[in-house]
XYZ file of C-alpha atoms in Angstrom:
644
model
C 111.174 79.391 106.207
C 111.547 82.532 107.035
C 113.797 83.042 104.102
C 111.006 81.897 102.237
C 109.010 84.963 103.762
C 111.621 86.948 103.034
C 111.396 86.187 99.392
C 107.837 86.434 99.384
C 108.296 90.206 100.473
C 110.689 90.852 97.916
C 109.004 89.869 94.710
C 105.948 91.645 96.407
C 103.760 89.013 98.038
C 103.929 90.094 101.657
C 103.796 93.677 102.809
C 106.764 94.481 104.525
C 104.598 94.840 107.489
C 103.213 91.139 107.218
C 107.582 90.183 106.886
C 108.284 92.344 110.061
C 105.685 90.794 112.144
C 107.470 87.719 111.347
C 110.872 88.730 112.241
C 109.657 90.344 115.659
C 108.123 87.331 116.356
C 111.219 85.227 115.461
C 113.229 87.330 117.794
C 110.896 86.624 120.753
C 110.229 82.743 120.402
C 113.640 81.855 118.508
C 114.253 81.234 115.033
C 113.113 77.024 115.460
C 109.329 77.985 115.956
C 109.229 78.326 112.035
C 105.620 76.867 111.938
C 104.810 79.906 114.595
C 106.642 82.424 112.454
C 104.854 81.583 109.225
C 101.604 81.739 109.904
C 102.275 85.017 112.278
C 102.905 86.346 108.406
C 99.672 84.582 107.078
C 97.392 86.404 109.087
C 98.715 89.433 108.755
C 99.104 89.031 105.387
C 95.048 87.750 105.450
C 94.676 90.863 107.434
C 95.511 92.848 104.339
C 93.458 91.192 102.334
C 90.402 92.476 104.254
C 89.996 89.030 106.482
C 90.145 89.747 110.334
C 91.365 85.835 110.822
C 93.089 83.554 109.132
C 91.233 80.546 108.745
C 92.978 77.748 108.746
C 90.476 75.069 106.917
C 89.798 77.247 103.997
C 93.811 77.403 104.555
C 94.385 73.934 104.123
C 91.705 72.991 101.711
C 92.908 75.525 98.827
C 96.171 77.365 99.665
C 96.282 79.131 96.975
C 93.012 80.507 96.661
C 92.651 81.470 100.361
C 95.297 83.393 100.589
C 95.120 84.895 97.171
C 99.052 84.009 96.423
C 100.737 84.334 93.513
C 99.628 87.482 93.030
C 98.298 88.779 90.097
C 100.890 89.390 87.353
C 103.504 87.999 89.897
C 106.588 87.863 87.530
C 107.897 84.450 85.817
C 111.155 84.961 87.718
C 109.126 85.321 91.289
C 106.809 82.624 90.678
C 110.045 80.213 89.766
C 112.220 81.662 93.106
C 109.327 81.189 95.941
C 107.304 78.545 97.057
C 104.000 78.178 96.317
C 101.683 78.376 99.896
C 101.054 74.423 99.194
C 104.551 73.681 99.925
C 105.298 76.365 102.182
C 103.202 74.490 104.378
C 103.944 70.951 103.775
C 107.455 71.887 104.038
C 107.654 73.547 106.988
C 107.054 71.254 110.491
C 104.450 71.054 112.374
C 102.130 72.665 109.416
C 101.673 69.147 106.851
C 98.193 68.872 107.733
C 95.461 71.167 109.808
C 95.783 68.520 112.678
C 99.490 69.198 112.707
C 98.304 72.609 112.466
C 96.187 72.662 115.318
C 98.724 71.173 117.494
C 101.237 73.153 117.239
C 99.533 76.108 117.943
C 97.817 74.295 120.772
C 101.454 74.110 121.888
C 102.967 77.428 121.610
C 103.180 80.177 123.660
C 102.214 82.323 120.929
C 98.632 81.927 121.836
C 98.681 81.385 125.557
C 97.725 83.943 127.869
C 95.893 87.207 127.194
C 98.858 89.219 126.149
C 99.507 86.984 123.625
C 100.038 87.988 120.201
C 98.180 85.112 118.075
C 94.631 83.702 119.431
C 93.283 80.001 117.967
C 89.873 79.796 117.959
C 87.380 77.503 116.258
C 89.983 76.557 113.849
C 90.453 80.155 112.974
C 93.456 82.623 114.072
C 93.214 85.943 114.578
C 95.849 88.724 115.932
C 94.733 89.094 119.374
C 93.582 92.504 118.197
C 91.372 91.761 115.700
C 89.841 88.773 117.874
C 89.036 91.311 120.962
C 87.287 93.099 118.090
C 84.921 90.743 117.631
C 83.888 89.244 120.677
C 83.310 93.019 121.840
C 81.037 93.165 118.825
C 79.337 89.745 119.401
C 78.625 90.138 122.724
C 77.078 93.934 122.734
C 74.769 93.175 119.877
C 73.775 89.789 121.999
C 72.980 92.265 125.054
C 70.809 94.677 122.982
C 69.195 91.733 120.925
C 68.453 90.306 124.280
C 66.906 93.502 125.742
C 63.188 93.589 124.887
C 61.313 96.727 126.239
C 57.533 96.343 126.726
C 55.222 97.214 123.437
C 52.043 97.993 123.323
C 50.747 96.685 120.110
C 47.511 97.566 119.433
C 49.010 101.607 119.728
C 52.036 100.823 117.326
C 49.922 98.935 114.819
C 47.507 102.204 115.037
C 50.476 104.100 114.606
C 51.618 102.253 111.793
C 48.673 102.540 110.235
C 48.522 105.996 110.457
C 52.224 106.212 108.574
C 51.596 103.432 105.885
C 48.133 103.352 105.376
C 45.676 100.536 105.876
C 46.768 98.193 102.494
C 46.155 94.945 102.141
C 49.119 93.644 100.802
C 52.717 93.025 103.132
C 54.805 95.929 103.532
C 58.036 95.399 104.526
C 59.014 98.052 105.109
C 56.229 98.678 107.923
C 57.673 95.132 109.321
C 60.843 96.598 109.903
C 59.636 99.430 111.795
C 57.583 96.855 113.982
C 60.474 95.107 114.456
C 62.470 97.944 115.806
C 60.552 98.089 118.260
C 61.342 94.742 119.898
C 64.794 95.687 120.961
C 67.812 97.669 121.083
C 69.110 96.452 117.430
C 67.739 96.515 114.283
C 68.788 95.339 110.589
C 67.532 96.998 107.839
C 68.633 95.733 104.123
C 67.787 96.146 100.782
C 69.119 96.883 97.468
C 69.168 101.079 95.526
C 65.222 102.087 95.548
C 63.793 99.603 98.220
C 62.457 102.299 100.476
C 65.553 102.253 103.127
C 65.169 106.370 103.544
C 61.632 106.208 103.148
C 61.700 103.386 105.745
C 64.036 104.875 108.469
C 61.911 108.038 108.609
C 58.351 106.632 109.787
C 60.739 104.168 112.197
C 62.186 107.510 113.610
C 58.425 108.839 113.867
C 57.072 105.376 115.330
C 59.987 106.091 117.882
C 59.114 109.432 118.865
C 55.854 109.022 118.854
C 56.191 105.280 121.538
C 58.759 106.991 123.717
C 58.079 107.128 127.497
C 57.838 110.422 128.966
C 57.467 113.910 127.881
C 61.319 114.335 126.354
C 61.882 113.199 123.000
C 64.229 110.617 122.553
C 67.985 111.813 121.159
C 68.478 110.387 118.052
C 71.893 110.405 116.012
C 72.291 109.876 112.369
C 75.885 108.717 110.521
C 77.630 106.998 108.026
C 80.855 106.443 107.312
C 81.804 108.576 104.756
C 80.873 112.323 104.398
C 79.146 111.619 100.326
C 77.067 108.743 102.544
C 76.417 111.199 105.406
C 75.580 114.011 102.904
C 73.368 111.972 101.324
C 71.906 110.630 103.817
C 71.094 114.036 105.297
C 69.578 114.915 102.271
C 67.103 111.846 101.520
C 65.705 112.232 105.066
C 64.917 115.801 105.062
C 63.375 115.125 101.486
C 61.338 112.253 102.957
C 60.703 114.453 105.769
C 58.978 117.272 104.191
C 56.355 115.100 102.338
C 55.475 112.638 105.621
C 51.811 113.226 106.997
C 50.659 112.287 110.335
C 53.490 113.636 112.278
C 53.661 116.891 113.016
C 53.323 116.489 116.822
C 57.214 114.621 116.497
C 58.350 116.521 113.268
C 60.541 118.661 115.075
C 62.095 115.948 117.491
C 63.327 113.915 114.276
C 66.660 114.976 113.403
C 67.781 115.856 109.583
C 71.200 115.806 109.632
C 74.148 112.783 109.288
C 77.960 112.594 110.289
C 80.552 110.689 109.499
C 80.826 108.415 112.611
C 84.414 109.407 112.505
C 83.322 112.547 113.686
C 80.145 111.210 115.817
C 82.974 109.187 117.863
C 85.242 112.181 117.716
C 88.638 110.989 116.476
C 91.912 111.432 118.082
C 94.766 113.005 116.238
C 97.669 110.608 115.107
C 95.629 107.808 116.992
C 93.600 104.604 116.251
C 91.490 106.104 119.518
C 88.329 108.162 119.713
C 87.148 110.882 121.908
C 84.027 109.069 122.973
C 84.744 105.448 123.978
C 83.505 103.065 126.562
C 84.694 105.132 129.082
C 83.049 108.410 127.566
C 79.837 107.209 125.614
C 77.564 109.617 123.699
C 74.618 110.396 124.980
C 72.100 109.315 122.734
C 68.807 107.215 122.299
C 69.303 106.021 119.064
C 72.254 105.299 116.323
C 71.693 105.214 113.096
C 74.375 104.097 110.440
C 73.597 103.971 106.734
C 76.024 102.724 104.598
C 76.491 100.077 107.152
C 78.183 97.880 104.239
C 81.187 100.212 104.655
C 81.801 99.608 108.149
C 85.121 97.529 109.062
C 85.673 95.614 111.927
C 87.561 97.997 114.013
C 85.191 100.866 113.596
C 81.874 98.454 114.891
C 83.830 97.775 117.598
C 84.696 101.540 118.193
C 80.481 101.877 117.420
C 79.276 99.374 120.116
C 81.933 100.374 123.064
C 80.730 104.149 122.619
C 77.226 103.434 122.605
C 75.218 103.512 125.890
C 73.961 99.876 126.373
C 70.296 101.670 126.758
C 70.455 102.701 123.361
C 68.782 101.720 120.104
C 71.848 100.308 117.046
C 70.021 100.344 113.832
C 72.041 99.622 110.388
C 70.757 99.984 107.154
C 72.603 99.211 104.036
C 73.349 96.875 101.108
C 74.239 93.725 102.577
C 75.027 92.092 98.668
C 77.283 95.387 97.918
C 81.347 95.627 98.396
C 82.695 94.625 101.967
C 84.695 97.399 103.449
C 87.672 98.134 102.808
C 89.677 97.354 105.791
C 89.150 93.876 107.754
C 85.904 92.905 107.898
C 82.528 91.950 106.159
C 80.213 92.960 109.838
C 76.571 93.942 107.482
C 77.063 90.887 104.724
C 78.424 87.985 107.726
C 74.995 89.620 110.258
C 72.475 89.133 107.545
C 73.654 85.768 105.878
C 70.443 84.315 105.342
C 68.246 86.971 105.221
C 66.785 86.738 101.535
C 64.850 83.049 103.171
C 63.909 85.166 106.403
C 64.132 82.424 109.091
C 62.122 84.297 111.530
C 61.133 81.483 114.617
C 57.001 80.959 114.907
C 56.694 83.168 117.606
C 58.547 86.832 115.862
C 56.449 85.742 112.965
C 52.846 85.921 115.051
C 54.428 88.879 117.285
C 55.340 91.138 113.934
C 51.792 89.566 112.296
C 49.852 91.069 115.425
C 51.164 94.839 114.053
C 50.273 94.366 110.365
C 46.852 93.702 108.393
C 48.870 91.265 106.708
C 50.611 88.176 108.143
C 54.177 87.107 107.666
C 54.398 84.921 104.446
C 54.636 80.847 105.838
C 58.469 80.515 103.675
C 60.053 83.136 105.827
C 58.825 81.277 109.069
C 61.531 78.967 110.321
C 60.923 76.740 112.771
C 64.841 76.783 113.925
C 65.272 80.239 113.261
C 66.631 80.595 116.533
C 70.030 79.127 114.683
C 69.640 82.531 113.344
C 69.719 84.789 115.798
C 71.134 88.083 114.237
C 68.014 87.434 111.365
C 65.282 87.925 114.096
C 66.482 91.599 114.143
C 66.827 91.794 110.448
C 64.511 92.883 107.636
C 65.405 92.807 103.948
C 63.729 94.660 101.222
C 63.375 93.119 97.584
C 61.247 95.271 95.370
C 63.329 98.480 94.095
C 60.809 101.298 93.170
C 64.000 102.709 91.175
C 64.510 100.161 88.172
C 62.269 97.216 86.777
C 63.685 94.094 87.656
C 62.538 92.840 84.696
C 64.990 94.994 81.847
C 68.108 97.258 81.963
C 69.948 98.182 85.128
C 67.857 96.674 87.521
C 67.321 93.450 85.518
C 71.539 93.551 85.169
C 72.225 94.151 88.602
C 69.816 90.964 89.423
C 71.658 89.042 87.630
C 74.842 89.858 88.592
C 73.891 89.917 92.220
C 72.080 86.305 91.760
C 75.364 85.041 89.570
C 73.214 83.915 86.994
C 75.112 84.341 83.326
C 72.656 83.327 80.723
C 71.084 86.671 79.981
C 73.786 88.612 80.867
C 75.572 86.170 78.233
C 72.864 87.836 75.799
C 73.301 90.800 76.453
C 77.378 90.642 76.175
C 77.520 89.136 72.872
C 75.210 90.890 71.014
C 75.966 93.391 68.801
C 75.550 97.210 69.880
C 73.014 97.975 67.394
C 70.939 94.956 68.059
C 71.236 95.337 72.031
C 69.876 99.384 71.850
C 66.672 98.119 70.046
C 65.901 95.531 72.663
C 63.595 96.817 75.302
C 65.096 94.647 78.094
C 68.209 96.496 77.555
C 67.217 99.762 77.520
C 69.720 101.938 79.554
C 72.720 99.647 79.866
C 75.245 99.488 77.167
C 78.429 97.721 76.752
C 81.448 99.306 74.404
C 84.394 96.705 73.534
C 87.658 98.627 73.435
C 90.831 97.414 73.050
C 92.452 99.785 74.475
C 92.237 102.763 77.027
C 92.674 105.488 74.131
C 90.359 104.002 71.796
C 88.467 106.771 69.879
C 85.637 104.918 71.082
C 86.599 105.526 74.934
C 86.857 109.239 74.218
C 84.171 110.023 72.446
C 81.689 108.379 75.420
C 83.609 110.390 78.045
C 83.628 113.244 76.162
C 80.049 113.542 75.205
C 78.979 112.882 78.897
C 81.386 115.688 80.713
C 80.244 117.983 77.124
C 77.361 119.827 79.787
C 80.090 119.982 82.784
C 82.171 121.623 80.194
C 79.587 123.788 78.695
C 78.459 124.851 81.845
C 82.302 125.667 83.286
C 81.834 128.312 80.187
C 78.810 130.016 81.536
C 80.655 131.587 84.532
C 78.755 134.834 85.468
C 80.086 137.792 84.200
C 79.355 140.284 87.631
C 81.479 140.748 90.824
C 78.605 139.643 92.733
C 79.656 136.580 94.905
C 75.968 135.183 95.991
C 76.398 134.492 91.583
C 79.730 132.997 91.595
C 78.441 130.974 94.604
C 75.094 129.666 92.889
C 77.333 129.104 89.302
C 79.714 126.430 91.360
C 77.122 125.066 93.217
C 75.141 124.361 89.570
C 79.081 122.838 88.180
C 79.159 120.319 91.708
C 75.526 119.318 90.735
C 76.326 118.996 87.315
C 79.902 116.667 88.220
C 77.787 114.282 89.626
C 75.400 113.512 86.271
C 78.241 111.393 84.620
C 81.189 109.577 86.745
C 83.363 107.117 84.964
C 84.227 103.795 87.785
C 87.651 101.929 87.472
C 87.931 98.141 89.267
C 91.178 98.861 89.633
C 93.797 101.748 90.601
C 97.105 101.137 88.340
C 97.631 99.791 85.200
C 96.296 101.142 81.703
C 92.771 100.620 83.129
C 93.385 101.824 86.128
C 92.221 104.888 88.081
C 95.227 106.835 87.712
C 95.642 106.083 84.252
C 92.042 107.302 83.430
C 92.461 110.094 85.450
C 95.502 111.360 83.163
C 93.787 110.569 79.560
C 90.289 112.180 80.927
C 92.117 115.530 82.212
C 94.168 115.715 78.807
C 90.906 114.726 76.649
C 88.933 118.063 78.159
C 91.134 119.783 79.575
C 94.636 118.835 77.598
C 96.038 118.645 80.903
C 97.503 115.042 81.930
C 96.925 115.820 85.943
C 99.593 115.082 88.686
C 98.753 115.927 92.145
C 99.944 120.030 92.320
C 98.314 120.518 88.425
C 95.650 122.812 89.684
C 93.066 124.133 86.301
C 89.805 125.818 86.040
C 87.201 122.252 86.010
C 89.333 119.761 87.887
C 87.305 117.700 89.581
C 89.278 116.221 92.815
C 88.662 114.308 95.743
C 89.797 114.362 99.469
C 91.676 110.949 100.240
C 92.565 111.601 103.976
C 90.481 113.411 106.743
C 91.175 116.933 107.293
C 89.333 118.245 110.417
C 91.212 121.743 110.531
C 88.895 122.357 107.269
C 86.219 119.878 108.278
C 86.950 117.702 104.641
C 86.334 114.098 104.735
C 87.806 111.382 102.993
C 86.077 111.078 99.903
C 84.394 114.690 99.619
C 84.777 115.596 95.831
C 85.392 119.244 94.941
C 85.805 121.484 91.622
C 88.700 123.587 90.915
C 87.256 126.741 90.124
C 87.619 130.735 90.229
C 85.590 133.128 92.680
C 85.679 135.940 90.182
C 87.228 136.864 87.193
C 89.907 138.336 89.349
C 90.837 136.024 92.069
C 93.104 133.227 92.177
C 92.494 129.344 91.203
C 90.197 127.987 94.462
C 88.581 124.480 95.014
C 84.425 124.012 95.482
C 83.469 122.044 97.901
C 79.562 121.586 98.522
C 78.397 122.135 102.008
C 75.830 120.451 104.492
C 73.258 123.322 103.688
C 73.425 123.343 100.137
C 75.933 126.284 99.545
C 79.320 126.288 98.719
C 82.923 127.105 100.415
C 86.044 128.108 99.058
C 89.396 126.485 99.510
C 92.608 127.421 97.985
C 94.676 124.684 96.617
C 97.735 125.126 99.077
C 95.663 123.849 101.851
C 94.692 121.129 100.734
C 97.210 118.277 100.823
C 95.654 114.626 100.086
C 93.740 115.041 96.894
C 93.333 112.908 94.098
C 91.749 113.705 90.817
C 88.047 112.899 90.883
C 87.181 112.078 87.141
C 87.620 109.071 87.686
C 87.139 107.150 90.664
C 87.306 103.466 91.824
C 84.159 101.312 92.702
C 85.585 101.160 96.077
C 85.343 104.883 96.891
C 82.347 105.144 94.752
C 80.088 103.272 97.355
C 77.153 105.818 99.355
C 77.623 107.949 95.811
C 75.347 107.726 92.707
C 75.572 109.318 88.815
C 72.857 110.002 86.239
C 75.103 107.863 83.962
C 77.843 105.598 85.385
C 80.368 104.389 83.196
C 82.208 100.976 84.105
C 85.623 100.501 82.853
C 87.095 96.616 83.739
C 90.899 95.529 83.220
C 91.947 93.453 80.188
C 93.214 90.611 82.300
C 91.247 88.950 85.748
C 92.455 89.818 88.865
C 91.750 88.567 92.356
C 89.033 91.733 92.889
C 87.026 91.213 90.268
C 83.818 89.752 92.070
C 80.017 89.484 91.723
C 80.136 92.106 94.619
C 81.965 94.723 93.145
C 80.156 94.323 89.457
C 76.642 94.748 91.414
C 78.170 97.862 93.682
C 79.179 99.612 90.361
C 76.194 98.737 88.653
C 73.961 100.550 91.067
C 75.793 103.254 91.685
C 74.043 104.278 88.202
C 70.408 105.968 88.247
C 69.507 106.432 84.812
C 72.037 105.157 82.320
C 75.084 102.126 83.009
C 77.760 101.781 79.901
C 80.597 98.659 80.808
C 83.723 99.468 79.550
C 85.563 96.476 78.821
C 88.297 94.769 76.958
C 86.722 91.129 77.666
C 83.503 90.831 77.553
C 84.016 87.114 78.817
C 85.845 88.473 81.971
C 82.416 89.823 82.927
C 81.249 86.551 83.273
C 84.346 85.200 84.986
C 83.759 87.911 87.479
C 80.179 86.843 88.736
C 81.371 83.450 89.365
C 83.252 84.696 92.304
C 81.619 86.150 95.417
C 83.947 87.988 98.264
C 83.653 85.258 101.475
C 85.744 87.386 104.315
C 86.845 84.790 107.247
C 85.599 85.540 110.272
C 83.524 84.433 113.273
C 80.991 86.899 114.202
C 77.796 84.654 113.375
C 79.395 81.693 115.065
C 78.835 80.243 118.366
């Protein structure tokens, strides 16, 4: 079998670090534990695949499809030399069946002990890593849920009052600051435009304003990019400036986000941070947007540096892409939360704040089966599109995996779509190819102002000019952003990357091909010139004189100077994937999907690239018929964080 593996890595279907962890653990237990040895590959190879645990009945009950093997566009002469993972496991003893399954591992000494490498629990396996992860994770959020500090009603629901006004219909958004107050976490979800910033800035004022004692509370802000955290910084001092009522705890709410790479302090050439669980930070109150993005490991990192006496509260999209590394902590925490499944007595206790009582269908009367929903609130209504035509009504659809309008919308013609008022500001363009004239001619037309603008540079020496000209070209980068599902192949990132550059610029990229309008983007933290992965900058010139330097935006709304040389992990930004894309939004987002369908095409990352647009969506696609392949599929990450 491990042969097998060793085949598997060849033609490409195990990392080589999935085949290593097999062969170290061969070496240790001896070559006859074969069953051990190929599942020791499985989970790291599930690992990989963004699952923190292998779990073994999905395992069993579709082989292929759980572990995502063959690989797309495996080769003829790979899928004819390896096994599929149906026989790999019936051939290999002591793995026929998941009882055989069970046993064995129930037997080895691979998952005895507590230095052991493999852990079996609930029919799921996990590296012993990845497991610690997550019952550090389960049981801080169970201590905070279970912490409930004494409220005084009547003064938060005249507080609340004061901060949403005295309407008679249900806000939910005023429910989720009430609930906030109940203990030391809080879930707050919702889709683009449901009020999440305008939300999380009256909870922050309810906060300040119920505090015990004279000293305002510390509050922390972060996400887990630097675009989220920049973002986030800027809806909440936008918010900020327009909320009555609060000037008596304006200047005790903070206005500025990190990444929480930073908040934690990382640790050079480590997987460690400075502040940990033996050096928390001293704070109050954490709050993570973006929460979506968060892996496994990080959350883990989160909870062990955050004083048990403080306030966790998440907000995000929990229907958006899991991260990218193990993990799906925001979607697995709020399963369930679009039916509520609040218990009776949250339902009278957040009804005793409001003018308005819960609604009866989100009342559960075993919502204590839920226990991560009783800190949760979801948002519905977006105040950003109509639900009922174009981007919203699309992203509603794709979110809710329903096909027949979207089936409408795909296969009518172009003309006959634009004059429909339910599609107004989506459009789909049916290329065959990457360099269809068609392709260029959209791309072209929506970087024309970037381009006219890169020719307005100001003709003085005087810097505060130059300074104001880039910041108006980083503004201007982010009206029109073209999104790739995939990196390589001919509609892949790189590939758009290289026909974009040469269609404006006639310049077909490469990492050191530094020109006046380059758009690129930081791929690795750099904190010797405080970049983030994922910071997008513009390759311009100071002055007339000086030589080629990169525009990067910064926290206060100017702009620094970098030259080229120092920067080392950069990618060209003209394209992006829907991935990195996530905590960003565009005027007009363009769409592009691969010709063929591939494992990571899911109703998740169609709705993530959908709303990343705020006026105008185009698809890009060779298939229109893939796009409703796609939605069938939802991204279900193993793992046990919700389970008992």
């Amino acid at each position: 079998m491990l042969t097998q593996l060793q085949l598997w890595y060849q033609h490409g279907w195990l990392r080589a670090i999935d085949y290593s962890f097999a062969q170290q653990l061969a070496r240790q237990l001896g070559a006859d534990h074969e069953a051990i040895i190929v599942l020791a590959a499985l989970v790291s190879h599930q690992l990989g695949h963004g699952h923190p645990c292998l779990d073994l009945q999905q395992l069993y009950q579709a082989p292929e499809r759980a572990l995502a093997l063959p690989p797309e566009f495996a080769s003829v002469e790979s899928r004819q030399q390896c096994m599929t993972p149906r026989s790999l496991l019936q051939q290999t003893p002591g793995l026929a069946t998941l009882a055989d399954c069970c046993a064995t591992l129930a037997a080895s000494a691979a998952i005895e002990g507590v230095n052991s490498p493999l852990v079996l629990q609930h029919e799921r396996l996990y590296l012993r890593r990845y497991h610690v992860y997550e019952q550090q994770i389960k049981e801080d959020l169970a201590a905070r849920m279970a912490w409930q500090p004494p409220v005084d009603t009547e003064r938060l629901k005249q507080i609340l009052n004061d901060l949403f006004g005295h309407a008679d219909e249900l806000s939910w958004q005023r429910m989720a600051c009430a609930m906030a107050m109940r203990s030391g976490f809080t879930i707050v979800t919702g889709g683009p435009g449901t009020g999440k910033t305008y939300t999380v800035v009256r909870l922050l004022a309810t906060l300040q304003k119920l505090r015990e004692g004279d000293s305002p509370l510390q509050i922390k802000l972060a996400a887990p990019t630097g675009k989220a955290a920049a973002r986030m910084t800027e809806s909440i001092g936008r918010e900020l400036q327009t909320l009555p009522g609060i000037d008596d705890v304006r200047q005790d709410i903070p206005t500025t986000a990190t990444t929480l790479h930073r908040l934690l302090g990382a640790l050079p050439q480590s997987r460690g941070f400075r502040h940990n669980a033996r050096q928390q930070l001293i704070t109050d109150v954490l709050i993570i947007d973006e929460a979506s993005m968060i892996d496994i490991e990080m959350m883990a990192a989160v909870v062990a540096a955050l004083p048990r006496h403080a306030r966790l509260i998440l907000l995000g999209d929990k229907d958006q892409l899991a991260s990218v590394e193990a993990g799906a902590v925001l979607g697995q925490l709020c399963r369930g939360a679009e039916q509520g499944h609040y218990t009776p007595e949250l339902a009278q206790w957040l009804s005793a704040t409001s003018p308005v009582a819960i609604p009866a269908a989100k009342v559960d009367p075993e919502g204590q089966c839920w226990p991560y929903l009783q800190h949760t609130t979801m948002f519905h209504v977006s105040r950003r599109f109509d639900p009922t035509r174009g981007i919203g009504k699309l992203a509603n659809e794709v979110n809710s995996q329903r096909t027949e309008w979207l089936s409408d919308w795909i296969y009518r013609s172009e003309d006959i779509a634009a004059q429909q008022p339910q599609f107004s500001n989506i459009a789909m363009l049916h290329a065959a190819r990457p360099q269809d004239a068609a392709i260029q001619q959209l791309i072209r037309s929506g970087y024309q102002p970037y381009l006219d603008l890169l020719e307005q540079q100001p003709k003085t020496t005087d810097v505060a000019e130059w300074d104001q000209w880039a910041k108006q070209v980083l503004i201007q980068l982010e009206q029109f952003q073209v999104l790739t599902a995939v990196r390589q192949g001919d509609w892949g990132v790189h590939e758009f990357n290289r026909l974009i550059g040469y269609w404006l610029f006639g310049h077909e990229g490469g990492t050191h091909n530094w020109y006046v309008g380059r758009a690129i983007m930081v791929t690795q933290n750099d904190y010797s010139l405080n970049l983030r992965n994922g910071d997008i900058g513009v390759v311009l010139r100071r002055s007339a004189d000086e030589p080629l330097r990169v525009a990067f935006p910064t926290a206060d709304g100017g702009v620094r100077w970098i030259l080229p040389s120092r920067l080392t992990h950069v990618d060209t930004a003209f394209t992006m994937t829907i991935h990195k894309s996530q905590g960003s939004e565009f005027t007009h987002t363009v769409m592009v999907l691969p010709e063929h369908e591939v494992p990571i095409l899911t109703k998740e990352l169609l709705y993530t690239g959908i709303t990343r647009a705020k006026e105008r969506f185009t698809l890009v696609t060779a298939s229109p018929q893939l796009v409703l392949k796609a939605i069938e599929h939802r991204i279900e990450r193993s793992g046990g964080l919700t389970s008992n």
